[in-house]
Coordinates of C-alpha atoms in Angstrom, one line a residue:
X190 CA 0.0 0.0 0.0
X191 CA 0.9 3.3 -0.8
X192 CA 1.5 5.7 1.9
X193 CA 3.1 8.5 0.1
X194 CA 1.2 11.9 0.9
X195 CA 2.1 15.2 -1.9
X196 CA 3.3 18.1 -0.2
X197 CA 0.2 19.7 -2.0
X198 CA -2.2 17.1 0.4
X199 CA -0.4 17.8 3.4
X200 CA -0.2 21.6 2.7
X201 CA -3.9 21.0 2.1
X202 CA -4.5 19.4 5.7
X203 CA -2.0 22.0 7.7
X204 CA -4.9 24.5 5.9
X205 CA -7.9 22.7 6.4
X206 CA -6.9 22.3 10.5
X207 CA -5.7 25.7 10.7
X208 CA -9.1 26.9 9.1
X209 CA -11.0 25.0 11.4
X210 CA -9.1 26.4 13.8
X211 CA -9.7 30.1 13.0
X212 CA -13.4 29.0 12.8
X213 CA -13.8 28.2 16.6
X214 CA -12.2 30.8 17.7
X215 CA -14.2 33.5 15.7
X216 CA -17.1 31.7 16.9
X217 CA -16.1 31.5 20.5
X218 CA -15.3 34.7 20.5
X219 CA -18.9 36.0 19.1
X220 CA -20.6 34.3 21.7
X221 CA -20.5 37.5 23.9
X222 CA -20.6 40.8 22.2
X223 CA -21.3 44.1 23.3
X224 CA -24.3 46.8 22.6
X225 CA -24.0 50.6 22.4
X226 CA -26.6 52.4 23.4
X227 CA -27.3 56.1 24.6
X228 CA -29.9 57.3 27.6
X229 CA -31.8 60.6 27.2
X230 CA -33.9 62.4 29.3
X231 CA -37.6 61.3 27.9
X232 CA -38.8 65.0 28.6
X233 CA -36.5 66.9 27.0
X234 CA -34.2 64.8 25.0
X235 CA -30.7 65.7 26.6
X236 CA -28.3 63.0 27.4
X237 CA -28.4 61.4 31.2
X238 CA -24.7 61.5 32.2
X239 CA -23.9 59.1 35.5
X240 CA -27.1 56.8 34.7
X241 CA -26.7 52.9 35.5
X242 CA -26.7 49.8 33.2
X243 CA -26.3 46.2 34.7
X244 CA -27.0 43.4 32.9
X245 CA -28.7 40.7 35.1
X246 CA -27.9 38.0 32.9
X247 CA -23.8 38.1 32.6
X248 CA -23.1 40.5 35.8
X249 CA -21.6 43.2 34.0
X250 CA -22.5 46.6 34.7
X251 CA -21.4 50.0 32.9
X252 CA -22.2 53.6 33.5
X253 CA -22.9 56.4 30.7
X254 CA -20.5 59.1 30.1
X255 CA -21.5 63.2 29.4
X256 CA -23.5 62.5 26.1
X257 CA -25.5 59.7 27.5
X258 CA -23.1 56.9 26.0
X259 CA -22.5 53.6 27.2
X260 CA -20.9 50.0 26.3
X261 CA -21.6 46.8 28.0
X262 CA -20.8 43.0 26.9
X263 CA -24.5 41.5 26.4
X264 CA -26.4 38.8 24.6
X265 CA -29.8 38.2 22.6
X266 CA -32.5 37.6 25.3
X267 CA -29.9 39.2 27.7
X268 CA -31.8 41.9 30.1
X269 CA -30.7 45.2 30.4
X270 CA -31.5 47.5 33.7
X271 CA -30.8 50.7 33.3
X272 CA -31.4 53.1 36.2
X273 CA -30.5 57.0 37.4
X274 CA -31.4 59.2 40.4
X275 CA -34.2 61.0 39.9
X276 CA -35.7 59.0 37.4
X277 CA -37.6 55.9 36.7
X278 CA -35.8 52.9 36.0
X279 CA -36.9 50.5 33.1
X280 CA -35.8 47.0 32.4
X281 CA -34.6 46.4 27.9
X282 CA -34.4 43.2 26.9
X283 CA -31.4 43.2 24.5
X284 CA -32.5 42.0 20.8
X285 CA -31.1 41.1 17.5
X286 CA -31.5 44.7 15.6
X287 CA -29.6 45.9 18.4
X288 CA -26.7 44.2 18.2
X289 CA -26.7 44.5 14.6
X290 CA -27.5 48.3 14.4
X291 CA -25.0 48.4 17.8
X292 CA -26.6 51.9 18.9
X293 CA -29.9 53.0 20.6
X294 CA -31.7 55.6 23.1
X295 CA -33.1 55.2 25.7
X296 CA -35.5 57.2 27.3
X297 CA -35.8 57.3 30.9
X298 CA -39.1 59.5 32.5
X299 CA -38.2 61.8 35.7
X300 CA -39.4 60.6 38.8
X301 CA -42.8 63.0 40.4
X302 CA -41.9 63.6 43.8
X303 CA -43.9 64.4 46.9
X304 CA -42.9 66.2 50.1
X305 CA -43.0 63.4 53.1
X306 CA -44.6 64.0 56.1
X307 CA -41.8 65.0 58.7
X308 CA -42.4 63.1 62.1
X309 CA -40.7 64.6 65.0
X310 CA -39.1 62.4 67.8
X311 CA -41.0 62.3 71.6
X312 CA -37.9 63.6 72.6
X313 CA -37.0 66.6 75.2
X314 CA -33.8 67.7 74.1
X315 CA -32.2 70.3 76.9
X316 CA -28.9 71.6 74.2
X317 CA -26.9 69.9 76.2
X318 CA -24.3 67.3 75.0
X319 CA -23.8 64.8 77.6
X320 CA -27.7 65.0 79.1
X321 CA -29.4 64.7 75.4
X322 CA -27.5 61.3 74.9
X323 CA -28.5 60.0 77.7
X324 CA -32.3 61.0 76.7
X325 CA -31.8 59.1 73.2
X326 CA -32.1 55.8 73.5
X327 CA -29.1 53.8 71.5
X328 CA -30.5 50.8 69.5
X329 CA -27.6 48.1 69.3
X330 CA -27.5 45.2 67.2
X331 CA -26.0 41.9 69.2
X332 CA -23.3 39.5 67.7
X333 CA -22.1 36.2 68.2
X334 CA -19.5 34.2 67.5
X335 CA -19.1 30.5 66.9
X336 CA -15.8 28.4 66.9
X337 CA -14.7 27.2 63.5
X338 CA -16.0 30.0 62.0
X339 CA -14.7 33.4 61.0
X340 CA -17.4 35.6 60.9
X341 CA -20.0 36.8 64.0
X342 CA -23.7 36.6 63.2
X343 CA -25.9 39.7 63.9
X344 CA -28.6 38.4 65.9
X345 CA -30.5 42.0 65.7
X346 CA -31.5 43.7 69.2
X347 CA -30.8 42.5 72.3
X348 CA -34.0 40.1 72.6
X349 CA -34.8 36.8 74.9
X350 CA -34.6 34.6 71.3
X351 CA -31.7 36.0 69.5
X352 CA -29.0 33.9 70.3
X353 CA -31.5 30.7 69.6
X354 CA -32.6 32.6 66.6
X355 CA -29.0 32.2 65.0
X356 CA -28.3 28.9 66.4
X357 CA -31.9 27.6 64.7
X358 CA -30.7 29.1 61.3
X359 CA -27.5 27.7 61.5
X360 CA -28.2 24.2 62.0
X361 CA -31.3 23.3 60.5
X362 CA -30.8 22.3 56.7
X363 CA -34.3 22.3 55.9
X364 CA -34.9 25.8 56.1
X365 CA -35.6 28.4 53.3
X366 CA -31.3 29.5 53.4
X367 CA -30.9 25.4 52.4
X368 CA -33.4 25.9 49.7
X369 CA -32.2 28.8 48.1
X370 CA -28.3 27.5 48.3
X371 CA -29.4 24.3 47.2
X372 CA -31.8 25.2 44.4
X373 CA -30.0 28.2 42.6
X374 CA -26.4 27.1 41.8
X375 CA -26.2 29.7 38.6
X376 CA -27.1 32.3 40.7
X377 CA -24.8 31.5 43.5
X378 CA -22.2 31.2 40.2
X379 CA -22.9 35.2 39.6
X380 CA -22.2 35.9 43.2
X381 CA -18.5 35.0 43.0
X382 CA -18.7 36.9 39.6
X383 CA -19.5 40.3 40.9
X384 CA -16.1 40.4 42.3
X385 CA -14.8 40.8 38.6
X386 CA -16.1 43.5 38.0
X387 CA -15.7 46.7 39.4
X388 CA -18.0 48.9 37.4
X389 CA -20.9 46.8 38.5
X390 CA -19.7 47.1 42.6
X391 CA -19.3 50.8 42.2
X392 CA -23.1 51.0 40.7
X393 CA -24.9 48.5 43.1
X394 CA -22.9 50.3 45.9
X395 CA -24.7 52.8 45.5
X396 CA -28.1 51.5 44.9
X397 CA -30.6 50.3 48.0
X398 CA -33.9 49.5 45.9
X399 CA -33.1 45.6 45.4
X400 CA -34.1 45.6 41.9
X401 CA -30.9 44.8 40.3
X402 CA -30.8 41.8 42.9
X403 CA -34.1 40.3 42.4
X404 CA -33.4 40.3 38.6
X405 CA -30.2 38.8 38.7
X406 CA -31.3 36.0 41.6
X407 CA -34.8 35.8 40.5
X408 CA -36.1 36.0 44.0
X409 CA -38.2 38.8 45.4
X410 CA -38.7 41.0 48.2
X411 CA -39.9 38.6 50.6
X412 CA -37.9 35.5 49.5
X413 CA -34.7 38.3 50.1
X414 CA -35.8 39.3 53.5
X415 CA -35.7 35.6 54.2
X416 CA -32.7 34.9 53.1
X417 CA -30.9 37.5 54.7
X418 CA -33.0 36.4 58.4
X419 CA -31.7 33.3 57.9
X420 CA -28.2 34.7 57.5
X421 CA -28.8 36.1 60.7
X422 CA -28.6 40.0 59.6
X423 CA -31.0 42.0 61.1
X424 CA -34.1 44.4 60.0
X425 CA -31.2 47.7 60.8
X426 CA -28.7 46.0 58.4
X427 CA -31.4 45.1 56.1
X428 CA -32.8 48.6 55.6
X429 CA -29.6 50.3 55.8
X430 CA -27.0 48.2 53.8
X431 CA -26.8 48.7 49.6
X432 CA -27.1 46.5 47.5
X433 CA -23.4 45.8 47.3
X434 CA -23.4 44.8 50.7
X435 CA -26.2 42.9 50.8
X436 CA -24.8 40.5 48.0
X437 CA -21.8 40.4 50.2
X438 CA -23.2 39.5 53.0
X439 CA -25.0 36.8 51.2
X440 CA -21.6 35.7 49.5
X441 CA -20.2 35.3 53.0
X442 CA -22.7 33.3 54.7
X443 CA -22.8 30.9 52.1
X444 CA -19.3 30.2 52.4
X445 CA -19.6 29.9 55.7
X446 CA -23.0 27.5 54.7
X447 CA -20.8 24.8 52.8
X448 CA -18.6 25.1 55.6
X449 CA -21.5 23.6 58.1
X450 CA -22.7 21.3 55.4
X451 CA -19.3 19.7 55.5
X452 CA -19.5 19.0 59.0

């Protein structure tokens, strides 16, 4: 049998694999793309400058410059929220003429506002320092700590069931924390993902409405509340933390969750 190949055959199959090559990679690399788009203000059509765009599906966030512009790596089906101070934030779902025509605006409507009622506190204040803070009660969360572990648990005010609270939490694996660890493994995927990027931690730092959390984890207001009671963070921390920190401190107790699950 002949096994004699021509340089021309040879030079034919160094081509053929190299193409193939070339192939994948162009095609891996289109598998994530990125869409242009630019935000104006829907009443009078100037560019929003400092406005927010995360995409819930791959994590990535980006923010819009002076003429409204902005850049972000997104998909088909991928879903775009897009938020600013003052206004009404909207939710885009990213489509094929988009990312073919790679541009468009986005209008986003001002917020109405209405003045709040102003409550003033039962309290006598006398103008002096050290006799007003002893009028003012101080609220203060408890913590406790448990060997093996490296982080305390805020067990909320000082109350007869708050250390039992966190113990119960911590030990009982058929609670709602178990259910949502156990049932969401992409979403626990975009947790450790947030880290990469910093433009999406400087935006959800400064957000505190949630939204951009119940669209990336699917959950919603109540399922988060949950969550968070069962890691043990109180209603003070709940209300007062951003969104970044509230992903954190989810991150961090289910760390510490596998941890126990080990055991």
């Amino acid at each position: 049998m002949n096994n004699y190949i021509s340089p021309t055959n040879l030079g034919m199959r160094y081509f053929t694999v190299f193409f193939l090559f070339i192939f994948s990679i162009t095609g891996f690399s289109q598998e994530t793309t990125t869409v242009k788009g630019t935000i104006i203000n829907d009443n009078n059509l100037l560019p929003i400058w400092n406005a927010n765009v995360v995409n819930t599906n791959k994590v990535r966030g980006a923010i819009s410059d002076a003429k409204g512009n902005f850049e972000i790596f997104a998909d088909v089906n991928d879903i775009l929220l897009i938020s600013c101070l003052g206004f009404q934030s909207i939710e885009i779902k990213v489509t094929n003429d988009w990312i073919k025509n790679q541009n468009s605006r986005i209008r986003l409507t001002e917020k109405a506002y209405a003045l709040e009622e102003i409550v003033i506190p039962p309290y006598t204040l006398t103008g002096y320092l050290e006799v007003d803070a002893k009028l003012i009660p101080e609220r203060e969360n408890y913590w406790y700590s448990i060997a093996g572990l490296t982080k305390r648990y805020e067990g909320g005010e000082n109350s007869p069931n708050a250390f039992n609270r966190v113990m119960g939490s911590l030990f009982n694996p058929a609670d709602a924390l178990y259910n949502f660890f156990g049932k969401r493994p992409k979403e626990l995927k975009k947790l450790r993902e947030i880290r990469n990027d910093e433009n999406l931690r400087n935006i959800l730092q400064n957000k505190y409405d949630r939204q951009a959390i119940y669209l990336m984890f699917g959950i919603n207001e109540k399922e988060l509340l949950e969550i968070l009671e069962r890691c043990n963070y109180s209603e003070a921390f709940t209300k007062s933390a951003n969104d970044l920190q509230v992903l954190d401190a989810i991150n961090g107790c289910y760390e510490e969750y596998k941890i126990l699950k080990k055991k």
